[in-house]
PDB file of C-alpha atoms in Angstrom:
ATOM      1  CA  UNK A  14     126.745  12.301 -58.498  1.00  0.00           C
ATOM      2  CA  UNK A  15     125.900   9.112 -60.162  1.00  0.00           C
ATOM      3  CA  UNK A  16     122.517   7.399 -59.917  1.00  0.00           C
ATOM      4  CA  UNK A  17     122.927   3.491 -59.984  1.00  0.00           C
ATOM      5  CA  UNK A  18     119.561   1.635 -58.846  1.00  0.00           C
ATOM      6  CA  UNK A  19     120.244  -1.851 -57.792  1.00  0.00           C
ATOM      7  CA  UNK A  20     117.854  -4.143 -60.022  1.00  0.00           C
ATOM      8  CA  UNK A  21     116.337  -6.905 -57.713  1.00  0.00           C
ATOM      9  CA  UNK A  22     113.769  -9.746 -57.872  1.00  0.00           C
ATOM     10  CA  UNK A  23     111.111 -10.949 -55.460  1.00  0.00           C
ATOM     11  CA  UNK A  24     108.876 -14.017 -55.545  1.00  0.00           C
ATOM     12  CA  UNK A  25     105.310 -14.240 -53.929  1.00  0.00           C
ATOM     13  CA  UNK A  26     104.627 -18.033 -53.268  1.00  0.00           C
ATOM     14  CA  UNK A  27     101.115 -18.745 -51.755  1.00  0.00           C
ATOM     15  CA  UNK A  28      99.800 -22.106 -50.299  1.00  0.00           C
ATOM     16  CA  UNK A  29      96.528 -22.229 -48.492  1.00  0.00           C
ATOM     17  CA  UNK A  30      96.670 -18.586 -47.284  1.00  0.00           C
ATOM     18  CA  UNK A  31     100.291 -19.008 -46.439  1.00  0.00           C
ATOM     19  CA  UNK A  32     103.174 -17.290 -47.896  1.00  0.00           C
ATOM     20  CA  UNK A  33     106.761 -18.571 -48.325  1.00  0.00           C
ATOM     21  CA  UNK A  34     108.864 -16.256 -46.688  1.00  0.00           C
ATOM     22  CA  UNK A  35     112.640 -15.838 -45.904  1.00  0.00           C
ATOM     23  CA  UNK A  36     113.671 -15.279 -42.255  1.00  0.00           C
ATOM     24  CA  UNK A  37     117.231 -13.603 -42.546  1.00  0.00           C
ATOM     25  CA  UNK A  38     119.649 -11.400 -40.745  1.00  0.00           C
ATOM     26  CA  UNK A  39     119.791  -7.841 -41.844  1.00  0.00           C
ATOM     27  CA  UNK A  40     121.661  -5.195 -39.853  1.00  0.00           C
ATOM     28  CA  UNK A  41     122.088  -7.486 -36.816  1.00  0.00           C
ATOM     29  CA  UNK A  42     118.584  -8.451 -36.751  1.00  0.00           C
ATOM     30  CA  UNK A  43     116.155 -11.115 -37.946  1.00  0.00           C
ATOM     31  CA  UNK A  44     113.857 -10.078 -40.479  1.00  0.00           C
ATOM     32  CA  UNK A  45     111.118 -11.361 -42.887  1.00  0.00           C
ATOM     33  CA  UNK A  46     111.508 -10.658 -46.769  1.00  0.00           C
ATOM     34  CA  UNK A  47     110.006 -12.569 -49.813  1.00  0.00           C
ATOM     35  CA  UNK A  48     112.602 -14.749 -51.362  1.00  0.00           C
ATOM     36  CA  UNK A  49     114.396 -11.989 -53.247  1.00  0.00           C
ATOM     37  CA  UNK A  50     117.696 -10.878 -54.292  1.00  0.00           C
ATOM     38  CA  UNK A  51     119.905  -9.225 -57.026  1.00  0.00           C
ATOM     39  CA  UNK A  52     119.856  -9.902 -60.516  1.00  0.00           C
ATOM     40  CA  UNK A  53     123.346 -11.268 -61.688  1.00  0.00           C
ATOM     41  CA  UNK A  54     125.242 -10.693 -64.913  1.00  0.00           C
ATOM     42  CA  UNK A  55     124.099 -12.845 -67.869  1.00  0.00           C
ATOM     43  CA  UNK A  56     120.618 -13.955 -66.225  1.00  0.00           C
ATOM     44  CA  UNK A  57     117.023 -13.075 -66.958  1.00  0.00           C
ATOM     45  CA  UNK A  58     114.857 -11.570 -64.440  1.00  0.00           C
ATOM     46  CA  UNK A  59     112.842 -14.863 -64.324  1.00  0.00           C
ATOM     47  CA  UNK A  60     116.035 -16.871 -63.828  1.00  0.00           C
ATOM     48  CA  UNK A  61     117.066 -14.612 -61.108  1.00  0.00           C
ATOM     49  CA  UNK A  62     113.871 -15.073 -59.158  1.00  0.00           C
ATOM     50  CA  UNK A  63     113.892 -18.884 -59.497  1.00  0.00           C
ATOM     51  CA  UNK A  64     117.457 -18.816 -58.380  1.00  0.00           C
ATOM     52  CA  UNK A  65     116.998 -16.587 -55.409  1.00  0.00           C
ATOM     53  CA  UNK A  66     113.946 -18.697 -54.325  1.00  0.00           C
ATOM     54  CA  UNK A  67     115.931 -21.834 -54.149  1.00  0.00           C
ATOM     55  CA  UNK A  68     118.945 -20.405 -52.569  1.00  0.00           C
ATOM     56  CA  UNK A  69     116.939 -18.659 -49.915  1.00  0.00           C
ATOM     57  CA  UNK A  70     114.422 -21.321 -49.218  1.00  0.00           C
ATOM     58  CA  UNK A  71     115.364 -24.517 -50.957  1.00  0.00           C
ATOM     59  CA  UNK A  72     112.170 -24.727 -53.039  1.00  0.00           C
ATOM     60  CA  UNK A  73     111.859 -25.082 -56.562  1.00  0.00           C
ATOM     61  CA  UNK A  74     109.114 -22.788 -58.011  1.00  0.00           C
ATOM     62  CA  UNK A  75     107.251 -22.146 -61.369  1.00  0.00           C
ATOM     63  CA  UNK A  76     106.836 -18.501 -62.084  1.00  0.00           C
ATOM     64  CA  UNK A  77     103.300 -17.646 -62.934  1.00  0.00           C
ATOM     65  CA  UNK A  78     102.818 -13.968 -63.473  1.00  0.00           C
ATOM     66  CA  UNK A  79     104.477 -10.624 -62.801  1.00  0.00           C
ATOM     67  CA  UNK A  80     102.641  -8.731 -59.665  1.00  0.00           C
ATOM     68  CA  UNK A  81     104.403  -5.658 -59.920  1.00  0.00           C
ATOM     69  CA  UNK A  82     107.711  -3.635 -60.631  1.00  0.00           C
ATOM     70  CA  UNK A  83     108.527  -1.223 -57.696  1.00  0.00           C
ATOM     71  CA  UNK A  84     110.915   1.516 -56.962  1.00  0.00           C
ATOM     72  CA  UNK A  85     112.209   1.956 -53.456  1.00  0.00           C
ATOM     73  CA  UNK A  86     114.736   3.873 -51.761  1.00  0.00           C
ATOM     74  CA  UNK A  87     115.920   2.343 -48.436  1.00  0.00           C
ATOM     75  CA  UNK A  88     115.813   4.921 -45.597  1.00  0.00           C
ATOM     76  CA  UNK A  89     118.610   3.130 -43.867  1.00  0.00           C
ATOM     77  CA  UNK A  90     121.283   3.723 -46.717  1.00  0.00           C
ATOM     78  CA  UNK A  91     119.687   5.710 -49.350  1.00  0.00           C
ATOM     79  CA  UNK A  92     120.197   3.191 -52.108  1.00  0.00           C
ATOM     80  CA  UNK A  93     117.292   3.061 -54.597  1.00  0.00           C
ATOM     81  CA  UNK A  94     116.056  -0.737 -55.686  1.00  0.00           C
ATOM     82  CA  UNK A  95     113.998  -1.457 -58.630  1.00  0.00           C
ATOM     83  CA  UNK A  96     112.015  -4.853 -57.687  1.00  0.00           C
ATOM     84  CA  UNK A  97     110.369  -7.119 -60.023  1.00  0.00           C
ATOM     85  CA  UNK A  98     107.879  -9.295 -58.086  1.00  0.00           C
ATOM     86  CA  UNK A  99     106.629 -12.430 -59.391  1.00  0.00           C
ATOM     87  CA  UNK A 100     103.858 -14.851 -58.273  1.00  0.00           C
ATOM     88  CA  UNK A 101     104.838 -18.516 -58.248  1.00  0.00           C
ATOM     89  CA  UNK A 102     103.781 -21.936 -57.220  1.00  0.00           C
ATOM     90  CA  UNK A 103     105.742 -24.188 -55.210  1.00  0.00           C
ATOM     91  CA  UNK A 104     106.800 -27.301 -56.703  1.00  0.00           C
ATOM     92  CA  UNK A 105     109.160 -29.091 -54.407  1.00  0.00           C
ATOM     93  CA  UNK A 106     111.379 -28.328 -51.167  1.00  0.00           C
ATOM     94  CA  UNK A 107     114.856 -29.827 -51.779  1.00  0.00           C
ATOM     95  CA  UNK A 108     115.894 -31.802 -48.560  1.00  0.00           C
ATOM     96  CA  UNK A 109     119.021 -30.584 -46.771  1.00  0.00           C
ATOM     97  CA  UNK A 110     119.547 -27.723 -49.471  1.00  0.00           C
ATOM     98  CA  UNK A 111     122.367 -25.421 -48.230  1.00  0.00           C
ATOM     99  CA  UNK A 112     120.829 -22.011 -47.944  1.00  0.00           C
ATOM    100  CA  UNK A 113     122.784 -18.534 -48.708  1.00  0.00           C
ATOM    101  CA  UNK A 114     124.882 -17.260 -45.838  1.00  0.00           C
ATOM    102  CA  UNK A 115     122.675 -15.049 -43.601  1.00  0.00           C
ATOM    103  CA  UNK A 116     119.455 -16.893 -44.202  1.00  0.00           C
ATOM    104  CA  UNK A 117     117.901 -18.384 -40.905  1.00  0.00           C
ATOM    105  CA  UNK A 118     115.395 -20.423 -42.909  1.00  0.00           C
ATOM    106  CA  UNK A 119     111.974 -20.387 -44.847  1.00  0.00           C
ATOM    107  CA  UNK A 120     108.745 -19.515 -43.041  1.00  0.00           C
ATOM    108  CA  UNK A 121     105.174 -19.963 -44.073  1.00  0.00           C
ATOM    109  CA  UNK A 122     103.019 -17.105 -42.618  1.00  0.00           C
ATOM    110  CA  UNK A 123      99.543 -15.650 -43.315  1.00  0.00           C
ATOM    111  CA  UNK A 124      99.294 -11.992 -44.118  1.00  0.00           C
ATOM    112  CA  UNK A 125      97.863 -11.464 -40.550  1.00  0.00           C
ATOM    113  CA  UNK A 126     100.843 -13.282 -38.860  1.00  0.00           C
ATOM    114  CA  UNK A 127     103.267 -10.917 -40.803  1.00  0.00           C
ATOM    115  CA  UNK A 128     101.098  -7.912 -40.402  1.00  0.00           C
ATOM    116  CA  UNK A 129     101.070  -8.438 -36.551  1.00  0.00           C
ATOM    117  CA  UNK A 130     105.050  -7.920 -36.689  1.00  0.00           C
ATOM    118  CA  UNK A 131     106.080  -4.818 -38.648  1.00  0.00           C
ATOM    119  CA  UNK A 132     109.201  -4.412 -36.749  1.00  0.00           C
ATOM    120  CA  UNK A 133     110.501  -7.715 -38.536  1.00  0.00           C
ATOM    121  CA  UNK A 134     109.709  -6.697 -42.241  1.00  0.00           C
ATOM    122  CA  UNK A 135     112.862  -6.074 -44.187  1.00  0.00           C
ATOM    123  CA  UNK A 136     111.193  -3.383 -45.918  1.00  0.00           C
ATOM    124  CA  UNK A 137     107.535  -2.191 -46.421  1.00  0.00           C
ATOM    125  CA  UNK A 138     107.780  -3.731 -49.755  1.00  0.00           C
ATOM    126  CA  UNK A 139     107.122  -7.182 -48.008  1.00  0.00           C
ATOM    127  CA  UNK A 140     103.590  -6.622 -47.402  1.00  0.00           C
ATOM    128  CA  UNK A 141     102.911  -4.186 -50.199  1.00  0.00           C
ATOM    129  CA  UNK A 142     103.785  -6.965 -52.653  1.00  0.00           C
ATOM    130  CA  UNK A 143     101.600  -9.473 -50.777  1.00  0.00           C
ATOM    131  CA  UNK A 144      98.483  -7.181 -50.896  1.00  0.00           C
ATOM    132  CA  UNK A 145      99.227  -6.428 -54.617  1.00  0.00           C
ATOM    133  CA  UNK A 146      98.967 -10.205 -55.169  1.00  0.00           C
ATOM    134  CA  UNK A 147      96.010 -10.611 -52.720  1.00  0.00           C
ATOM    135  CA  UNK A 148      94.346  -7.747 -54.723  1.00  0.00           C
ATOM    136  CA  UNK A 149      94.717  -9.557 -57.986  1.00  0.00           C
ATOM    137  CA  UNK A 150      97.791  -7.942 -59.693  1.00  0.00           C
ATOM    138  CA  UNK A 151      98.965 -10.303 -62.376  1.00  0.00           C
ATOM    139  CA  UNK A 152     100.687  -9.600 -65.528  1.00  0.00           C
ATOM    140  CA  UNK A 153     101.698 -11.981 -67.969  1.00  0.00           C
ATOM    141  CA  UNK A 154     105.239 -13.206 -67.905  1.00  0.00           C
ATOM    142  CA  UNK A 155     105.665 -12.164 -71.732  1.00  0.00           C
ATOM    143  CA  UNK A 156     105.725  -8.761 -70.302  1.00  0.00           C
ATOM    144  CA  UNK A 157     109.209  -9.155 -69.663  1.00  0.00           C
ATOM    145  CA  UNK A 158     111.789  -9.373 -72.615  1.00  0.00           C
ATOM    146  CA  UNK A 159     115.257 -10.843 -72.284  1.00  0.00           C
TER     147      UNK A 159
END
């Protein structure tokens, strides 16, 4: 059996105690996730995080740190994901930006609002990444090499 983990990126964007999340459709239900997605050919992890954040929220961001690298196997399908999570600051929201298919829209939620809805998490990584961020986990972007 061939083991092929999927490399993904995610972005934590926080403003005044609220986090930029994506409300999206997954397996026929509306769920919350960080702006996140798969690394594409010929792009860096940082480029992927900036691209995915824009495509899913309409927000331009500036990456400030790496908050963690996670290995997660989805119980729903057995697929293993390696997620590189970044901290970023919001720069600007683009008016009328066409979001990716399956995206309902961006939402700004507090941790408490998110924790009150565990059935709406895309995975437990959503809160784990926020908790690591709130716990002060910050690694320099130079940690990653192209």
